[in-house]
mmCIF file of C-alpha atoms in Angstrom:
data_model
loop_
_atom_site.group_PDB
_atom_site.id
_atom_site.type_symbol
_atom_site.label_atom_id
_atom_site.label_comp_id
_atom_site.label_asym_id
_atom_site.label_seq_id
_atom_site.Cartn_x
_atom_site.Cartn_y
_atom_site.Cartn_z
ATOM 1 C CA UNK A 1438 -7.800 38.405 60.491
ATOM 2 C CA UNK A 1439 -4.637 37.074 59.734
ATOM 3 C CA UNK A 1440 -5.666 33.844 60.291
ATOM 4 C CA UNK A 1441 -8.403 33.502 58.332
ATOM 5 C CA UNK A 1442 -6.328 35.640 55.549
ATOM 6 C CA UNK A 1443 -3.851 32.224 55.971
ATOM 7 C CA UNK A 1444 -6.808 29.840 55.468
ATOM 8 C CA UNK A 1445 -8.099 31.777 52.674
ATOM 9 C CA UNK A 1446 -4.727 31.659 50.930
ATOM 10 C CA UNK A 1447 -3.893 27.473 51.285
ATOM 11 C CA UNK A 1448 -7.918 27.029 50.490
ATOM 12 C CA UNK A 1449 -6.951 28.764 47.248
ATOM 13 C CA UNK A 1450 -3.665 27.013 46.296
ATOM 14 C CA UNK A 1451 -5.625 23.532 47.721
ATOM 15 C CA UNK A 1452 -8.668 24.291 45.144
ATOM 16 C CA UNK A 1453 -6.097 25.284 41.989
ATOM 17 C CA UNK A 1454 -4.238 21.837 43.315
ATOM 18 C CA UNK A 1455 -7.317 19.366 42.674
ATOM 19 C CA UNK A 1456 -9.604 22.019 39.921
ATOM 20 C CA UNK A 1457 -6.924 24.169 38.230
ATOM 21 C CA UNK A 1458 -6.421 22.256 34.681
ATOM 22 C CA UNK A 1459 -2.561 23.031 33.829
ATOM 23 C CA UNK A 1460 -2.053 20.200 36.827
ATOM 24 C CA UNK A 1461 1.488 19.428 37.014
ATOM 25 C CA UNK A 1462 2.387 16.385 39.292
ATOM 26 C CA UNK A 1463 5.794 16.984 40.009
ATOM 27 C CA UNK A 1464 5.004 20.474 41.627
ATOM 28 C CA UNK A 1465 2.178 18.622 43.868
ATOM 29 C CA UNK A 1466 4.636 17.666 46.670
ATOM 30 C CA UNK A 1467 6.230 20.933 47.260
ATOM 31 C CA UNK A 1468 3.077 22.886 46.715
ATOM 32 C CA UNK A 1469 1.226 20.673 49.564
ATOM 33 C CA UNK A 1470 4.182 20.965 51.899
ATOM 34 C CA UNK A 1471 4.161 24.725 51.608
ATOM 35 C CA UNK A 1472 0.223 24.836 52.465
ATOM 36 C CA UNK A 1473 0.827 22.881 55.311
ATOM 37 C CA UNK A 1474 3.521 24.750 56.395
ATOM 38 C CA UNK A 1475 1.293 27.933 56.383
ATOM 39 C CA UNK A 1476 -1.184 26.740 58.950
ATOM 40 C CA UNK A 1477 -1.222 24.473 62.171
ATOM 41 C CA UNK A 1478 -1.786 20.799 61.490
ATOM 42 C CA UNK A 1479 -4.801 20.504 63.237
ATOM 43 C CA UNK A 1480 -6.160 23.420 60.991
ATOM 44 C CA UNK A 1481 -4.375 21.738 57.844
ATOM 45 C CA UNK A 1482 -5.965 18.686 58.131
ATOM 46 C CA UNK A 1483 -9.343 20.210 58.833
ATOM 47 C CA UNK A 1484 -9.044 22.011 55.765
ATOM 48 C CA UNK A 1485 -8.335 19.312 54.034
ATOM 49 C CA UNK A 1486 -11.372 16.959 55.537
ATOM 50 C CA UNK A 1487 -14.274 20.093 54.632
ATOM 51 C CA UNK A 1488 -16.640 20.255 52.399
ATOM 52 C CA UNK A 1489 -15.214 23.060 51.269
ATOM 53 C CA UNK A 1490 -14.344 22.887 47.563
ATOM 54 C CA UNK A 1491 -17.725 23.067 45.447
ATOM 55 C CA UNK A 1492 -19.759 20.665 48.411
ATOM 56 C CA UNK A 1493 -17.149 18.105 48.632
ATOM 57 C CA UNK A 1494 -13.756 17.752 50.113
ATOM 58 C CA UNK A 1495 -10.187 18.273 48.163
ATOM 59 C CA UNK A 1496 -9.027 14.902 48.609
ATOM 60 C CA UNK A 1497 -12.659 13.745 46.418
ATOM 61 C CA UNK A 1498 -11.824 16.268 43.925
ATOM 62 C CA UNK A 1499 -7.824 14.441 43.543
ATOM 63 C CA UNK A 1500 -9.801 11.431 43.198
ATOM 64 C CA UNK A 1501 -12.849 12.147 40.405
ATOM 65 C CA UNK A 1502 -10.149 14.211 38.394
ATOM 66 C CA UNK A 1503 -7.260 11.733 38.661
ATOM 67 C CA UNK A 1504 -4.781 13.119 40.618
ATOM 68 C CA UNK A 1505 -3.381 10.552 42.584
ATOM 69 C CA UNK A 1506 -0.273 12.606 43.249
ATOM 70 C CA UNK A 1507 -2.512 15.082 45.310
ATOM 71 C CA UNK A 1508 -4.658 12.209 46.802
ATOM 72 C CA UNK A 1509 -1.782 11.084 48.998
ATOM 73 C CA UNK A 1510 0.006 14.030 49.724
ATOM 74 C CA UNK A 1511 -2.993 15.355 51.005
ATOM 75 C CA UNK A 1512 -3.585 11.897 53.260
ATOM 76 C CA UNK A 1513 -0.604 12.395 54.549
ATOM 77 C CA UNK A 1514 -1.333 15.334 56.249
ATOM 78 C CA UNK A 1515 -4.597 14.558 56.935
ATOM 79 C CA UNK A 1516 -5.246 13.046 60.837
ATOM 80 C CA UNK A 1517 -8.205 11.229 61.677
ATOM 81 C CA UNK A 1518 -11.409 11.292 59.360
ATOM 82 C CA UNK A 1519 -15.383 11.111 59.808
ATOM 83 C CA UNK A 1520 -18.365 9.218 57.895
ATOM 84 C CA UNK A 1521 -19.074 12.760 56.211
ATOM 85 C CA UNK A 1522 -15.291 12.344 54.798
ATOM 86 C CA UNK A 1523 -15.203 8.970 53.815
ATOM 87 C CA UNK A 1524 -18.849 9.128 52.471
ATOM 88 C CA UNK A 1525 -17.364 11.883 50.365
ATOM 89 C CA UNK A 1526 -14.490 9.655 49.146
ATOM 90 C CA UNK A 1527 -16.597 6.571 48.132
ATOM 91 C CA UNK A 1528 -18.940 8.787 46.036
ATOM 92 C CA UNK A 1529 -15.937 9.657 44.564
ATOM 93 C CA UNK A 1530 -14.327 6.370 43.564
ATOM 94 C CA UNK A 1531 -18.019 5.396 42.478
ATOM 95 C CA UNK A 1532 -18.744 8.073 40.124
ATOM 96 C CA UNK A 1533 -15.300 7.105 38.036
ATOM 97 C CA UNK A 1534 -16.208 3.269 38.848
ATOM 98 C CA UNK A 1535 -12.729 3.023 40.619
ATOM 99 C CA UNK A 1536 -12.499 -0.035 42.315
ATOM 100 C CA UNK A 1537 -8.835 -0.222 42.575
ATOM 101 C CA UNK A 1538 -8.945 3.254 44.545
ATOM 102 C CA UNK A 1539 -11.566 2.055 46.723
ATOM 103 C CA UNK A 1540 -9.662 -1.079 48.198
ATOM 104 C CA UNK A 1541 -6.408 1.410 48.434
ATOM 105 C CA UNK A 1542 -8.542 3.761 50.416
ATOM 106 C CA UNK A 1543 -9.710 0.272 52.372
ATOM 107 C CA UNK A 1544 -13.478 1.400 52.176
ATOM 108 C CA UNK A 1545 -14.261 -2.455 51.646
ATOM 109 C CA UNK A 1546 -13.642 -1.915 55.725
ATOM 110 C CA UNK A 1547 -15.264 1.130 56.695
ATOM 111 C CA UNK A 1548 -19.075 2.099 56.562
ATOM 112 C CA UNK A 1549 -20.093 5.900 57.483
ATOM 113 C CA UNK A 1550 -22.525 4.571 60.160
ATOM 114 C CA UNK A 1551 -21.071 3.784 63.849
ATOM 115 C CA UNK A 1552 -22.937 0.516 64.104
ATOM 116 C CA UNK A 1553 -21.177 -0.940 60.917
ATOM 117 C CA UNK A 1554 -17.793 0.787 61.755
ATOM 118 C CA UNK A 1555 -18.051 -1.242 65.047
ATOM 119 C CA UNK A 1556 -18.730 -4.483 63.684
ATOM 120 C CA UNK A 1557 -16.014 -3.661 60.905
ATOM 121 C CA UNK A 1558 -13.760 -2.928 63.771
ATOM 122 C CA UNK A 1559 -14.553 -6.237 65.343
ATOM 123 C CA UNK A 1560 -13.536 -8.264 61.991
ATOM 124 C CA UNK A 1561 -10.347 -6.677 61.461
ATOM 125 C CA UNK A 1562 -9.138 -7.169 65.762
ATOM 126 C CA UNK A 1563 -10.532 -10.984 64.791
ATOM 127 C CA UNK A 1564 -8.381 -11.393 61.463
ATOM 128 C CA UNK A 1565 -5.579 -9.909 63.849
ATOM 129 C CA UNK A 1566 -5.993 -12.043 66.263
ATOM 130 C CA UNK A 1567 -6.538 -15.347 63.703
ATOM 131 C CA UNK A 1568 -3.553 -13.879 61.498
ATOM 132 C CA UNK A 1569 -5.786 -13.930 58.310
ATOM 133 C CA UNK A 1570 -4.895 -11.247 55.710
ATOM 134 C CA UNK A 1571 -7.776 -9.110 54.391
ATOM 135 C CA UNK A 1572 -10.410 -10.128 51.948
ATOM 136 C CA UNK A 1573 -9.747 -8.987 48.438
ATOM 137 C CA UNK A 1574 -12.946 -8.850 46.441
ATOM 138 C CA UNK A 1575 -12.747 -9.262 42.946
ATOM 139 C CA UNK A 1576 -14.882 -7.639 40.381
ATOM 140 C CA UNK A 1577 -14.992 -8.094 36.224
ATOM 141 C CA UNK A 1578 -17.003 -6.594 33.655
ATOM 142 C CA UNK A 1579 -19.256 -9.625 32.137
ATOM 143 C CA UNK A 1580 -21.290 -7.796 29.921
ATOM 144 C CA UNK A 1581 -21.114 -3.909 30.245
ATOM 145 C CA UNK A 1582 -23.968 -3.435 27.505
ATOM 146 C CA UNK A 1583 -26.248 -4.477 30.200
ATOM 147 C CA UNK A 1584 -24.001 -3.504 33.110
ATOM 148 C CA UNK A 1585 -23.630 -6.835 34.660
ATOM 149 C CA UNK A 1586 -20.400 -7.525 36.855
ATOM 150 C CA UNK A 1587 -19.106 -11.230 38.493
ATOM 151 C CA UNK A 1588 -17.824 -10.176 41.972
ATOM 152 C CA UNK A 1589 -15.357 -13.281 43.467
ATOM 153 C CA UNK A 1590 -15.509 -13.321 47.071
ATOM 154 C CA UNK A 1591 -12.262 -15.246 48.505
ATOM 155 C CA UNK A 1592 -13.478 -14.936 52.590
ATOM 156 C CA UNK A 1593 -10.842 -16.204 54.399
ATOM 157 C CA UNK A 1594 -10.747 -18.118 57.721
ATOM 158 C CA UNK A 1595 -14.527 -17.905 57.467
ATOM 159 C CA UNK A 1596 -16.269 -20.187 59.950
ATOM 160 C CA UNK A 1597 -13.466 -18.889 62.518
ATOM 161 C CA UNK A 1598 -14.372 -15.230 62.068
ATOM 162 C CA UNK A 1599 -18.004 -15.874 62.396
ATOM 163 C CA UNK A 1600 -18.041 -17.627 65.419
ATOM 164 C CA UNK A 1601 -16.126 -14.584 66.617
ATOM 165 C CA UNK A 1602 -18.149 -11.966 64.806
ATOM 166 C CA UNK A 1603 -20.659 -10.061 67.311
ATOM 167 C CA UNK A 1604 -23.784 -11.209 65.073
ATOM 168 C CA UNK A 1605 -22.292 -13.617 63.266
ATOM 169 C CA UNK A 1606 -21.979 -12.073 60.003
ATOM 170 C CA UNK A 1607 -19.270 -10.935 58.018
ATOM 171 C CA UNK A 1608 -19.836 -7.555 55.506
ATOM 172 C CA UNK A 1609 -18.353 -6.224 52.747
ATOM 173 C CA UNK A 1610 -18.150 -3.734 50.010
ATOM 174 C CA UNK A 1611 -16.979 -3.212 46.698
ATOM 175 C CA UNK A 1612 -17.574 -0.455 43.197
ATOM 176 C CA UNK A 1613 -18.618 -1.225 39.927
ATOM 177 C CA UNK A 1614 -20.082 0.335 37.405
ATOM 178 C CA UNK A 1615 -20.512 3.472 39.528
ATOM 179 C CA UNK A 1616 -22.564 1.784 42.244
ATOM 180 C CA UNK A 1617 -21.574 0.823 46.097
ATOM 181 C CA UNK A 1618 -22.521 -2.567 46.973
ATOM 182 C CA UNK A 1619 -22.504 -4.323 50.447
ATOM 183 C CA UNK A 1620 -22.463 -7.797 51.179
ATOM 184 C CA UNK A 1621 -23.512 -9.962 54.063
ATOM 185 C CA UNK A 1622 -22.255 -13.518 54.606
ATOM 186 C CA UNK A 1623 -23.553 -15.141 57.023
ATOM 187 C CA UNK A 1624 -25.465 -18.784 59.377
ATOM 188 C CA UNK A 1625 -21.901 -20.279 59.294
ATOM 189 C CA UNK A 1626 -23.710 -23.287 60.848
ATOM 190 C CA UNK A 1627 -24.590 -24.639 57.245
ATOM 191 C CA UNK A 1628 -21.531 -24.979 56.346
ATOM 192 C CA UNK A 1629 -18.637 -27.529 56.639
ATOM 193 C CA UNK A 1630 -15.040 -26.448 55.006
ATOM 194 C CA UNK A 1631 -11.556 -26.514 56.114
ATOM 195 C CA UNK A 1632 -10.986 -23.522 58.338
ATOM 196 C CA UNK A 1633 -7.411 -22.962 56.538
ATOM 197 C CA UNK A 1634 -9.271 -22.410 52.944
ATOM 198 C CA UNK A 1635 -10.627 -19.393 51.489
ATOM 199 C CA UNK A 1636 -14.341 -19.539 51.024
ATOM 200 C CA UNK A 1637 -15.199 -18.618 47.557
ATOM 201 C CA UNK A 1638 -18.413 -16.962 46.442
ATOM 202 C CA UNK A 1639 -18.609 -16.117 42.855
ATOM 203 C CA UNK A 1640 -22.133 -14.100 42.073
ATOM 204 C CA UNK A 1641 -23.426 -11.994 39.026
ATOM 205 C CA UNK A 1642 -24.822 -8.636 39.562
ATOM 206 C CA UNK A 1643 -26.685 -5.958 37.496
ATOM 207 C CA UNK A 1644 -26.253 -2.354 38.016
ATOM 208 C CA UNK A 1645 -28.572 -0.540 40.900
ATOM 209 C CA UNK A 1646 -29.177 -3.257 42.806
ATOM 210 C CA UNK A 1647 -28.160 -3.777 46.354
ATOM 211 C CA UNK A 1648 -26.283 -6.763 46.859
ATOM 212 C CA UNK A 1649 -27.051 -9.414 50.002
ATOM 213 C CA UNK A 1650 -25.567 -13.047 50.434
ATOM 214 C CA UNK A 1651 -26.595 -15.606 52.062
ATOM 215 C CA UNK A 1652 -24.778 -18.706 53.522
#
């Protein structure tokens, strides 16, 4: 009983953290600390990675209602994840059309299936291994009227990562306009470039369509 009376009581200060609206960002901090204090980590972090707060998890409320000061003290507290979790998050950073959030939370390199998390996995231990910093996709509004967005992809190291890459493709995602795109570049053999310089891909996309490249 008094256990559960201890969850009951951090779920509560958790929920007025992310839904309550006289939000005060200075008292986020000491207010998170004090939750986790109440309750084991493992049990903390749990909390924290449930669907517990109206379907969807506390850190996806911190990030639809803009309260980045919550969003990271609650990451920081929060120990492993799962596809349910960072499904959760990406709906969140697509519903406000936050692609800025999404490349902070590194989404661009995480899918919630185990067959793309593996080949993800794979790209990153190559870049590693090569010494090549991450992609950083690039989106702009071109005409929001009819929800059209040019995405610049600067892929880096490319025809060394695919000969590395399990089926030689590389993939990647990106927000706008409240959608989740992925990309797949890939048949490296068609192409001759300078392995030190960034191939760049510059496309033009319309809202609710899935995006696929081909090399």
């Amino acid at each position: 009983m008094k256990k559960k009376r201890a969850l009951a009581a951090v779920l509560s200060r958790i929920r007025d953290i992310v839904l309550a609206p006289d939000y005060i960002p200075s008292s986020v901090v000491p207010n998170v600390i004090a939750c986790a204090a109440a309750l084991p980590a493992t049990e903390f972090s749990k909390l924290l990675t449930q669907l517990n707060i109206e379907g969807h998890t506390a850190p996806y409320w911190a990030i639809v209602n803009n309260r980045h000061h919550a969003l990271w003290a609650f990451i920081h507290f929060i120990s492993g994840t799962s596809p349910s979790v960072s499904s959760d998050l990406r709906i969140a950073c697509m519903i406000i059309n936050d692609y800025s959030m999404f490349k902070e939370l590194n989404f661009g390199n995480y899918r919630a299936t185990e067959c793309y998390e593996a080949l993800l996995s794979e790209d990153r231990r190559s870049r590693c291994f090569l010494g090549c910093q991450p992609d950083e996709i690039q989106v702009y509004a071109y005409d929001k009227s009819i929800k059209q967005f040019d995405v610049v992809f600067p892929i880096r190291m490319f025809q060394k990562r695919l000969r590395t890459a399990p089926d030689k493709s590389l993939r990647f995602e990106f927000v706008a306009g409240c959608d989740a795109y992925g990309g797949l570049a890939s048949t490296y053999q068609s192409l001759a470039m300078d392995h030190a310089v960034p191939l760049l891909v510059s496309v033009r996309i319309a809202i609710k369509r899935v995006l696929t490249l081909y090399f």
